[in-house]
mmCIF file with all atom_site columns, C-alpha atoms in Angstrom:
data_model
loop_
_atom_site.group_PDB
_atom_site.id
_atom_site.type_symbol
_atom_site.label_atom_id
_atom_site.label_alt_id
_atom_site.label_comp_id
_atom_site.label_asym_id
_atom_site.label_entity_id
_atom_site.label_seq_id
_atom_site.pdbx_PDB_ins_code
_atom_site.Cartn_x
_atom_site.Cartn_y
_atom_site.Cartn_z
_atom_site.occupancy
_atom_site.B_iso_or_equiv
_atom_site.pdbx_formal_charge
_atom_site.auth_seq_id
_atom_site.auth_comp_id
_atom_site.auth_asym_id
_atom_site.auth_atom_id
_atom_site.pdbx_PDB_model_num
ATOM 1   C CA . MET R 1 1   ? 0.000  0.000   0.000   1.00 43.00 ? 1   MET R CA 1
ATOM 2   C CA . GLU R 1 2   ? 1.474  3.305   -1.071  1.00 50.00 ? 2   GLU R CA 1
ATOM 3   C CA . ILE R 1 3   ? 1.364  6.144   1.437   1.00 52.00 ? 3   ILE R CA 1
ATOM 4   C CA . LYS R 1 4   ? 0.036  9.343   -0.074  1.00 53.00 ? 4   LYS R CA 1
ATOM 5   C CA . ARG R 1 5   ? 1.685  12.434  1.306   1.00 64.00 ? 5   ARG R CA 1
ATOM 6   C CA . LYS R 1 6   ? -0.090 15.752  1.348   1.00 68.00 ? 6   LYS R CA 1
ATOM 7   C CA . LYS R 1 7   ? 2.295  18.638  1.101   1.00 74.00 ? 7   LYS R CA 1
ATOM 8   C CA . ASN R 1 8   ? 1.305  22.178  1.798   1.00 87.00 ? 8   ASN R CA 1
ATOM 9   C CA . LEU R 1 9   ? 1.743  24.851  -0.839  1.00 88.00 ? 9   LEU R CA 1
ATOM 10  C CA . PHE R 1 10  ? 4.998  26.185  0.621   1.00 85.00 ? 10  PHE R CA 1
ATOM 11  C CA . GLU R 1 11  ? 6.574  22.725  0.800   1.00 86.00 ? 11  GLU R CA 1
ATOM 12  C CA . ARG R 1 12  ? 5.654  21.982  -2.816  1.00 89.00 ? 12  ARG R CA 1
ATOM 13  C CA . PHE R 1 13  ? 7.033  25.370  -3.884  1.00 89.00 ? 13  PHE R CA 1
ATOM 14  C CA . ALA R 1 14  ? 10.193 24.884  -1.807  1.00 88.00 ? 14  ALA R CA 1
ATOM 15  C CA . ASN R 1 15  ? 10.821 21.451  -3.343  1.00 89.00 ? 15  ASN R CA 1
ATOM 16  C CA . TRP R 1 16  ? 10.288 22.817  -6.849  1.00 92.00 ? 16  TRP R CA 1
ATOM 17  C CA . ALA R 1 17  ? 12.438 25.911  -6.212  1.00 92.00 ? 17  ALA R CA 1
ATOM 18  C CA . THR R 1 18  ? 15.241 23.858  -4.656  1.00 91.00 ? 18  THR R CA 1
ATOM 19  C CA . ILE R 1 19  ? 15.382 21.612  -7.696  1.00 93.00 ? 19  ILE R CA 1
ATOM 20  C CA . ALA R 1 20  ? 15.072 24.529  -10.125 1.00 94.00 ? 20  ALA R CA 1
ATOM 21  C CA . THR R 1 21  ? 17.680 26.772  -8.487  1.00 93.00 ? 21  THR R CA 1
ATOM 22  C CA . GLY R 1 22  ? 20.125 23.904  -8.172  1.00 92.00 ? 22  GLY R CA 1
ATOM 23  C CA . SER R 1 23  ? 20.035 23.192  -11.895 1.00 95.00 ? 23  SER R CA 1
ATOM 24  C CA . SER R 1 24  ? 22.506 24.051  -14.640 1.00 96.00 ? 24  SER R CA 1
ATOM 25  C CA . THR R 1 25  ? 19.795 26.112  -16.309 1.00 96.00 ? 25  THR R CA 1
ATOM 26  C CA . ALA R 1 26  ? 19.446 28.344  -13.232 1.00 96.00 ? 26  ALA R CA 1
ATOM 27  C CA . PHE R 1 27  ? 23.198 28.875  -13.142 1.00 96.00 ? 27  PHE R CA 1
ATOM 28  C CA . ILE R 1 28  ? 23.286 29.784  -16.832 1.00 97.00 ? 28  ILE R CA 1
ATOM 29  C CA . ILE R 1 29  ? 20.387 32.223  -16.328 1.00 96.00 ? 29  ILE R CA 1
ATOM 30  C CA . ALA R 1 30  ? 22.204 33.854  -13.388 1.00 95.00 ? 30  ALA R CA 1
ATOM 31  C CA . ILE R 1 31  ? 25.420 34.215  -15.404 1.00 97.00 ? 31  ILE R CA 1
ATOM 32  C CA . SER R 1 32  ? 23.415 35.611  -18.341 1.00 97.00 ? 32  SER R CA 1
ATOM 33  C CA . VAL R 1 33  ? 21.765 38.237  -16.143 1.00 96.00 ? 33  VAL R CA 1
ATOM 34  C CA . ILE R 1 34  ? 25.171 39.375  -14.865 1.00 96.00 ? 34  ILE R CA 1
ATOM 35  C CA . VAL R 1 35  ? 26.651 39.462  -18.380 1.00 97.00 ? 35  VAL R CA 1
ATOM 36  C CA . ILE R 1 36  ? 23.681 41.448  -19.730 1.00 97.00 ? 36  ILE R CA 1
ATOM 37  C CA . TRP R 1 37  ? 23.904 43.827  -16.771 1.00 96.00 ? 37  TRP R CA 1
ATOM 38  C CA . GLY R 1 38  ? 27.633 44.282  -17.417 1.00 96.00 ? 38  GLY R CA 1
ATOM 39  C CA . ILE R 1 39  ? 27.113 44.909  -21.143 1.00 97.00 ? 39  ILE R CA 1
ATOM 40  C CA . THR R 1 40  ? 24.472 47.540  -20.425 1.00 96.00 ? 40  THR R CA 1
ATOM 41  C CA . GLY R 1 41  ? 26.862 49.471  -18.162 1.00 96.00 ? 41  GLY R CA 1
ATOM 42  C CA . PRO R 1 42  ? 28.197 51.760  -20.916 1.00 96.00 ? 42  PRO R CA 1
ATOM 43  C CA . ILE R 1 43  ? 24.663 52.303  -22.254 1.00 96.00 ? 43  ILE R CA 1
ATOM 44  C CA . PHE R 1 44  ? 23.500 53.605  -18.874 1.00 95.00 ? 44  PHE R CA 1
ATOM 45  C CA . LYS R 1 45  ? 26.863 55.329  -18.235 1.00 95.00 ? 45  LYS R CA 1
ATOM 46  C CA . TYR R 1 46  ? 27.436 53.169  -15.158 1.00 95.00 ? 46  TYR R CA 1
ATOM 47  C CA . SER R 1 47  ? 24.841 55.247  -13.322 1.00 96.00 ? 47  SER R CA 1
ATOM 48  C CA . ASP R 1 48  ? 23.781 54.806  -9.726  1.00 96.00 ? 48  ASP R CA 1
ATOM 49  C CA . THR R 1 49  ? 20.450 53.382  -10.931 1.00 96.00 ? 49  THR R CA 1
ATOM 50  C CA . TRP R 1 50  ? 22.295 50.832  -13.090 1.00 95.00 ? 50  TRP R CA 1
ATOM 51  C CA . GLN R 1 51  ? 24.332 49.705  -10.047 1.00 96.00 ? 51  GLN R CA 1
ATOM 52  C CA . LEU R 1 52  ? 21.280 49.755  -7.787  1.00 96.00 ? 52  LEU R CA 1
ATOM 53  C CA . ILE R 1 53  ? 19.433 47.335  -10.052 1.00 95.00 ? 53  ILE R CA 1
ATOM 54  C CA . ILE R 1 54  ? 22.003 44.540  -9.664  1.00 95.00 ? 54  ILE R CA 1
ATOM 55  C CA . ASN R 1 55  ? 22.554 45.275  -5.956  1.00 97.00 ? 55  ASN R CA 1
ATOM 56  C CA . THR R 1 56  ? 18.826 45.180  -5.185  1.00 97.00 ? 56  THR R CA 1
ATOM 57  C CA . GLY R 1 57  ? 18.205 42.108  -7.321  1.00 96.00 ? 57  GLY R CA 1
ATOM 58  C CA . THR R 1 58  ? 21.038 40.068  -5.823  1.00 96.00 ? 58  THR R CA 1
ATOM 59  C CA . THR R 1 59  ? 20.121 41.132  -2.293  1.00 97.00 ? 59  THR R CA 1
ATOM 60  C CA . ILE R 1 60  ? 16.503 40.046  -2.720  1.00 97.00 ? 60  ILE R CA 1
ATOM 61  C CA . VAL R 1 61  ? 17.457 36.724  -4.310  1.00 95.00 ? 61  VAL R CA 1
ATOM 62  C CA . THR R 1 62  ? 20.061 36.054  -1.609  1.00 96.00 ? 62  THR R CA 1
ATOM 63  C CA . PHE R 1 63  ? 17.616 36.925  1.170   1.00 97.00 ? 63  PHE R CA 1
ATOM 64  C CA . LEU R 1 64  ? 14.955 34.552  -0.184  1.00 95.00 ? 64  LEU R CA 1
ATOM 65  C CA . MET R 1 65  ? 17.445 31.778  -0.943  1.00 94.00 ? 65  MET R CA 1
ATOM 66  C CA . VAL R 1 66  ? 18.644 31.739  2.678   1.00 95.00 ? 66  VAL R CA 1
ATOM 67  C CA . PHE R 1 67  ? 15.174 30.642  3.803   1.00 94.00 ? 67  PHE R CA 1
ATOM 68  C CA . LEU R 1 68  ? 14.740 28.213  0.937   1.00 92.00 ? 68  LEU R CA 1
ATOM 69  C CA . ILE R 1 69  ? 18.108 26.580  1.589   1.00 93.00 ? 69  ILE R CA 1
ATOM 70  C CA . GLN R 1 70  ? 17.396 26.390  5.329   1.00 94.00 ? 70  GLN R CA 1
ATOM 71  C CA . LYS R 1 71  ? 14.014 24.726  4.689   1.00 92.00 ? 71  LYS R CA 1
ATOM 72  C CA . SER R 1 72  ? 15.641 22.184  2.403   1.00 91.00 ? 72  SER R CA 1
ATOM 73  C CA . GLN R 1 73  ? 18.499 21.624  4.862   1.00 93.00 ? 73  GLN R CA 1
ATOM 74  C CA . ASN R 1 74  ? 16.089 21.103  7.771   1.00 92.00 ? 74  ASN R CA 1
ATOM 75  C CA . LYS R 1 75  ? 14.096 18.531  5.806   1.00 91.00 ? 75  LYS R CA 1
ATOM 76  C CA . ASP R 1 76  ? 17.218 16.668  4.664   1.00 92.00 ? 76  ASP R CA 1
ATOM 77  C CA . SER R 1 77  ? 18.661 16.728  8.174   1.00 91.00 ? 77  SER R CA 1
ATOM 78  C CA . LYS R 1 78  ? 15.450 15.361  9.674   1.00 91.00 ? 78  LYS R CA 1
ATOM 79  C CA . ALA R 1 79  ? 15.313 12.581  7.063   1.00 92.00 ? 79  ALA R CA 1
ATOM 80  C CA . ILE R 1 80  ? 18.937 11.614  7.731   1.00 92.00 ? 80  ILE R CA 1
ATOM 81  C CA . HIS R 1 81  ? 18.338 11.580  11.501  1.00 87.00 ? 81  HIS R CA 1
ATOM 82  C CA . LEU R 1 82  ? 15.311 9.333   11.025  1.00 89.00 ? 82  LEU R CA 1
ATOM 83  C CA . LYS R 1 83  ? 17.250 6.949   8.793   1.00 91.00 ? 83  LYS R CA 1
ATOM 84  C CA . LEU R 1 84  ? 20.089 6.760   11.292  1.00 87.00 ? 84  LEU R CA 1
ATOM 85  C CA . ASN R 1 85  ? 17.620 6.282   14.154  1.00 86.00 ? 85  ASN R CA 1
ATOM 86  C CA . GLU R 1 86  ? 16.055 3.387   12.227  1.00 87.00 ? 86  GLU R CA 1
ATOM 87  C CA . ILE R 1 87  ? 19.464 1.792   11.759  1.00 86.00 ? 87  ILE R CA 1
ATOM 88  C CA . LEU R 1 88  ? 20.278 2.195   15.444  1.00 82.00 ? 88  LEU R CA 1
ATOM 89  C CA . ALA R 1 89  ? 16.903 0.903   16.569  1.00 82.00 ? 89  ALA R CA 1
ATOM 90  C CA . SER R 1 90  ? 17.074 -2.139  14.286  1.00 83.00 ? 90  SER R CA 1
ATOM 91  C CA . HIS R 1 91  ? 20.677 -3.108  15.054  1.00 79.00 ? 91  HIS R CA 1
ATOM 92  C CA . GLN R 1 92  ? 20.790 -5.450  17.989  1.00 76.00 ? 92  GLN R CA 1
ATOM 93  C CA . GLY R 1 93  ? 24.246 -4.399  19.148  1.00 72.00 ? 93  GLY R CA 1
ATOM 94  C CA . ALA R 1 94  ? 23.669 -0.640  18.884  1.00 75.00 ? 94  ALA R CA 1
ATOM 95  C CA . SER R 1 95  ? 22.821 1.466   21.897  1.00 75.00 ? 95  SER R CA 1
ATOM 96  C CA . ASN R 1 96  ? 19.343 3.001   21.773  1.00 75.00 ? 96  ASN R CA 1
ATOM 97  C CA . ARG R 1 97  ? 20.793 5.890   23.760  1.00 77.00 ? 97  ARG R CA 1
ATOM 98  C CA . MET R 1 98  ? 22.320 7.070   20.488  1.00 80.00 ? 98  MET R CA 1
ATOM 99  C CA . VAL R 1 99  ? 18.874 7.829   19.053  1.00 79.00 ? 99  VAL R CA 1
ATOM 100 C CA . ASN R 1 100 ? 18.206 11.588  19.057  1.00 79.00 ? 100 ASN R CA 1
ATOM 101 C CA . LEU R 1 101 ? 21.745 12.616  19.919  1.00 84.00 ? 101 LEU R CA 1
ATOM 102 C CA . GLU R 1 102 ? 20.943 15.983  18.362  1.00 83.00 ? 102 GLU R CA 1
ATOM 103 C CA . ASP R 1 103 ? 19.113 16.818  21.599  1.00 85.00 ? 103 ASP R CA 1
ATOM 104 C CA . LEU R 1 104 ? 22.300 16.570  23.680  1.00 87.00 ? 104 LEU R CA 1
ATOM 105 C CA . SER R 1 105 ? 24.349 19.568  24.714  1.00 91.00 ? 105 SER R CA 1
ATOM 106 C CA . GLU R 1 106 ? 27.613 20.446  22.987  1.00 92.00 ? 106 GLU R CA 1
ATOM 107 C CA . LYS R 1 107 ? 29.539 19.273  26.066  1.00 93.00 ? 107 LYS R CA 1
ATOM 108 C CA . GLU R 1 108 ? 27.791 15.886  26.058  1.00 90.00 ? 108 GLU R CA 1
ATOM 109 C CA . LEU R 1 109 ? 28.460 15.472  22.327  1.00 90.00 ? 109 LEU R CA 1
ATOM 110 C CA . ASP R 1 110 ? 32.150 16.282  22.887  1.00 92.00 ? 110 ASP R CA 1
ATOM 111 C CA . GLN R 1 111 ? 32.285 13.612  25.596  1.00 90.00 ? 111 GLN R CA 1
ATOM 112 C CA . LEU R 1 112 ? 30.785 11.012  23.241  1.00 86.00 ? 112 LEU R CA 1
ATOM 113 C CA . HIS R 1 113 ? 33.172 12.102  20.498  1.00 89.00 ? 113 HIS R CA 1
ATOM 114 C CA . LYS R 1 114 ? 36.152 11.418  22.791  1.00 88.00 ? 114 LYS R CA 1
ATOM 115 C CA . PHE R 1 115 ? 34.765 7.957   23.501  1.00 83.00 ? 115 PHE R CA 1
ATOM 116 C CA . TYR R 1 116 ? 34.543 7.124   19.785  1.00 79.00 ? 116 TYR R CA 1
ATOM 117 C CA . VAL R 1 117 ? 38.014 8.520   19.150  1.00 82.00 ? 117 VAL R CA 1
ATOM 118 C CA . GLN R 1 118 ? 39.275 6.014   21.728  1.00 82.00 ? 118 GLN R CA 1
ATOM 119 C CA . LEU R 1 119 ? 37.411 3.199   19.945  1.00 75.00 ? 119 LEU R CA 1
ATOM 120 C CA . SER R 1 120 ? 38.931 4.302   16.659  1.00 74.00 ? 120 SER R CA 1
ATOM 121 C CA . ASP R 1 121 ? 42.390 4.311   18.206  1.00 76.00 ? 121 ASP R CA 1
ATOM 122 C CA . LEU R 1 122 ? 41.848 0.745   19.432  1.00 71.00 ? 122 LEU R CA 1
ATOM 123 C CA . ALA R 1 123 ? 40.691 -0.343  15.961  1.00 68.00 ? 123 ALA R CA 1
ATOM 124 C CA . GLU R 1 124 ? 43.800 1.203   14.386  1.00 73.00 ? 124 GLU R CA 1
ATOM 125 C CA . GLU R 1 125 ? 45.967 -1.021  16.589  1.00 70.00 ? 125 GLU R CA 1
ATOM 126 C CA . GLU R 1 126 ? 44.708 -4.030  14.604  1.00 67.00 ? 126 GLU R CA 1
ATOM 127 C CA . ASP R 1 127 ? 47.261 -5.358  12.135  1.00 63.00 ? 127 ASP R CA 1
ATOM 128 C CA . ASP R 1 128 ? 44.672 -6.397  9.576   1.00 63.00 ? 128 ASP R CA 1
ATOM 129 C CA . ILE R 1 129 ? 41.734 -4.060  8.963   1.00 59.00 ? 129 ILE R CA 1
ATOM 130 C CA . THR R 1 130 ? 39.761 -6.856  7.293   1.00 58.00 ? 130 THR R CA 1
ATOM 131 C CA . ARG R 1 131 ? 39.884 -9.012  10.400  1.00 57.00 ? 131 ARG R CA 1
ATOM 132 C CA . THR R 1 132 ? 36.894 -7.410  12.115  1.00 55.00 ? 132 THR R CA 1
ATOM 133 C CA . HIS R 1 133 ? 35.317 -5.711  9.117   1.00 54.00 ? 133 HIS R CA 1
ATOM 134 C CA . SER R 1 134 ? 35.332 -8.339  6.412   1.00 52.00 ? 134 SER R CA 1
ATOM 135 C CA . ILE R 1 135 ? 32.803 -9.011  3.684   1.00 56.00 ? 135 ILE R CA 1
ATOM 136 C CA . ASP R 1 136 ? 32.287 -12.486 5.136   1.00 60.00 ? 136 ASP R CA 1
ATOM 137 C CA . ALA R 1 137 ? 31.436 -10.994 8.534   1.00 61.00 ? 137 ALA R CA 1
ATOM 138 C CA . ALA R 1 138 ? 29.003 -8.577  6.880   1.00 60.00 ? 138 ALA R CA 1
ATOM 139 C CA . LYS R 1 139 ? 27.315 -11.464 5.003   1.00 68.00 ? 139 LYS R CA 1
ATOM 140 C CA . GLU R 1 140 ? 27.158 -13.490 8.205   1.00 73.00 ? 140 GLU R CA 1
ATOM 141 C CA . ASN R 1 141 ? 25.588 -10.554 10.041  1.00 66.00 ? 141 ASN R CA 1
ATOM 142 C CA . HIS R 1 142 ? 23.052 -10.053 7.220   1.00 67.00 ? 142 HIS R CA 1
ATOM 143 C CA . ASN R 1 143 ? 22.085 -13.746 7.162   1.00 75.00 ? 143 ASN R CA 1
ATOM 144 C CA . ALA R 1 144 ? 21.725 -13.835 10.950  1.00 77.00 ? 144 ALA R CA 1
ATOM 145 C CA . LYS R 1 145 ? 19.435 -10.800 10.871  1.00 70.00 ? 145 LYS R CA 1
ATOM 146 C CA . LEU R 1 146 ? 17.430 -12.220 7.982   1.00 71.00 ? 146 LEU R CA 1
ATOM 147 C CA . SER R 1 147 ? 16.878 -15.617 9.610   1.00 79.00 ? 147 SER R CA 1
ATOM 148 C CA . SER R 1 148 ? 15.885 -13.899 12.844  1.00 76.00 ? 148 SER R CA 1
ATOM 149 C CA . PHE R 1 149 ? 13.413 -11.568 11.107  1.00 71.00 ? 149 PHE R CA 1
ATOM 150 C CA . LYS R 1 150 ? 11.825 -14.336 9.032   1.00 77.00 ? 150 LYS R CA 1
ATOM 151 C CA . LEU R 1 151 ? 10.355 -15.788 12.220  1.00 80.00 ? 151 LEU R CA 1
ATOM 152 C CA . LYS R 1 152 ? 8.813  -12.548 13.467  1.00 80.00 ? 152 LYS R CA 1
ATOM 153 C CA . PRO R 1 153 ? 5.071  -11.901 12.914  1.00 83.00 ? 153 PRO R CA 1
ATOM 154 C CA . HIS R 1 154 ? 5.517  -8.439  11.358  1.00 78.00 ? 154 HIS R CA 1
ATOM 155 C CA . TYR R 1 155 ? 7.889  -9.898  8.744   1.00 74.00 ? 155 TYR R CA 1
ATOM 156 C CA . ILE R 1 156 ? 5.527  -12.758 7.925   1.00 81.00 ? 156 ILE R CA 1
ATOM 157 C CA . ASP R 1 157 ? 2.547  -10.365 7.704   1.00 80.00 ? 157 ASP R CA 1
ATOM 158 C CA . ALA R 1 158 ? 4.445  -7.998  5.400   1.00 78.00 ? 158 ALA R CA 1
ATOM 159 C CA . ARG R 1 159 ? 5.438  -10.869 3.073   1.00 79.00 ? 159 ARG R CA 1
ATOM 160 C CA . ASN R 1 160 ? 1.843  -12.157 3.009   1.00 82.00 ? 160 ASN R CA 1
ATOM 161 C CA . GLN R 1 161 ? 0.481  -8.708  2.139   1.00 80.00 ? 161 GLN R CA 1
ATOM 162 C CA . ARG R 1 162 ? 3.100  -8.294  -0.575  1.00 76.00 ? 162 ARG R CA 1
ATOM 163 C CA . SER R 1 163 ? 2.237  -11.645 -2.173  1.00 78.00 ? 163 SER R CA 1
ATOM 164 C CA . LYS R 1 164 ? -1.503 -10.783 -2.029  1.00 78.00 ? 164 LYS R CA 1
ATOM 165 C CA . SER R 1 165 ? -0.915 -7.450  -3.774  1.00 73.00 ? 165 SER R CA 1
ATOM 166 C CA . LYS R 1 166 ? 1.148  -9.200  -6.483  1.00 71.00 ? 166 LYS R CA 1
ATOM 167 C CA . GLN R 1 167 ? -1.646 -11.722 -7.036  1.00 76.00 ? 167 GLN R CA 1
ATOM 168 C CA . SER R 1 168 ? -4.288 -8.996  -7.382  1.00 71.00 ? 168 SER R CA 1
ATOM 169 C CA . ASN R 1 169 ? -2.209 -7.245  -10.096 1.00 62.00 ? 169 ASN R CA 1
#
């Protein structure tokens, strides 16, 4: 079953504007505007009005882009946090205390950072980096998770629903 998402007008506009302003076409348009403005300098005798036009235009665009970029950044950041939280919550060996670390103070984050630097230092003492991080170990971990999940009711229900939807198509 596909989840339909309703987006408000601003979110739809922000998504469209983010894609549009990040395109090659937008960059070419911006360069073209500057080139045309520069070419018209001699025509307008480099007047104060001529300079004011580019200053005002770039200031307005910059001002609006700050909010657009921040909106996009907030959404991306939230999505990344949720993905990482899902990974932490689903990994048996991971600490659930790591979920929502963004709510900790700077001092608490620094303390955790020092802890992970120590872990990294210990890992660097290994002679062979593939010893604890091999492809075989990753496959083993994946197979162990998969066999464990296959027995759980939510996994079985999801597979049954998926096979029913395939049959109805």
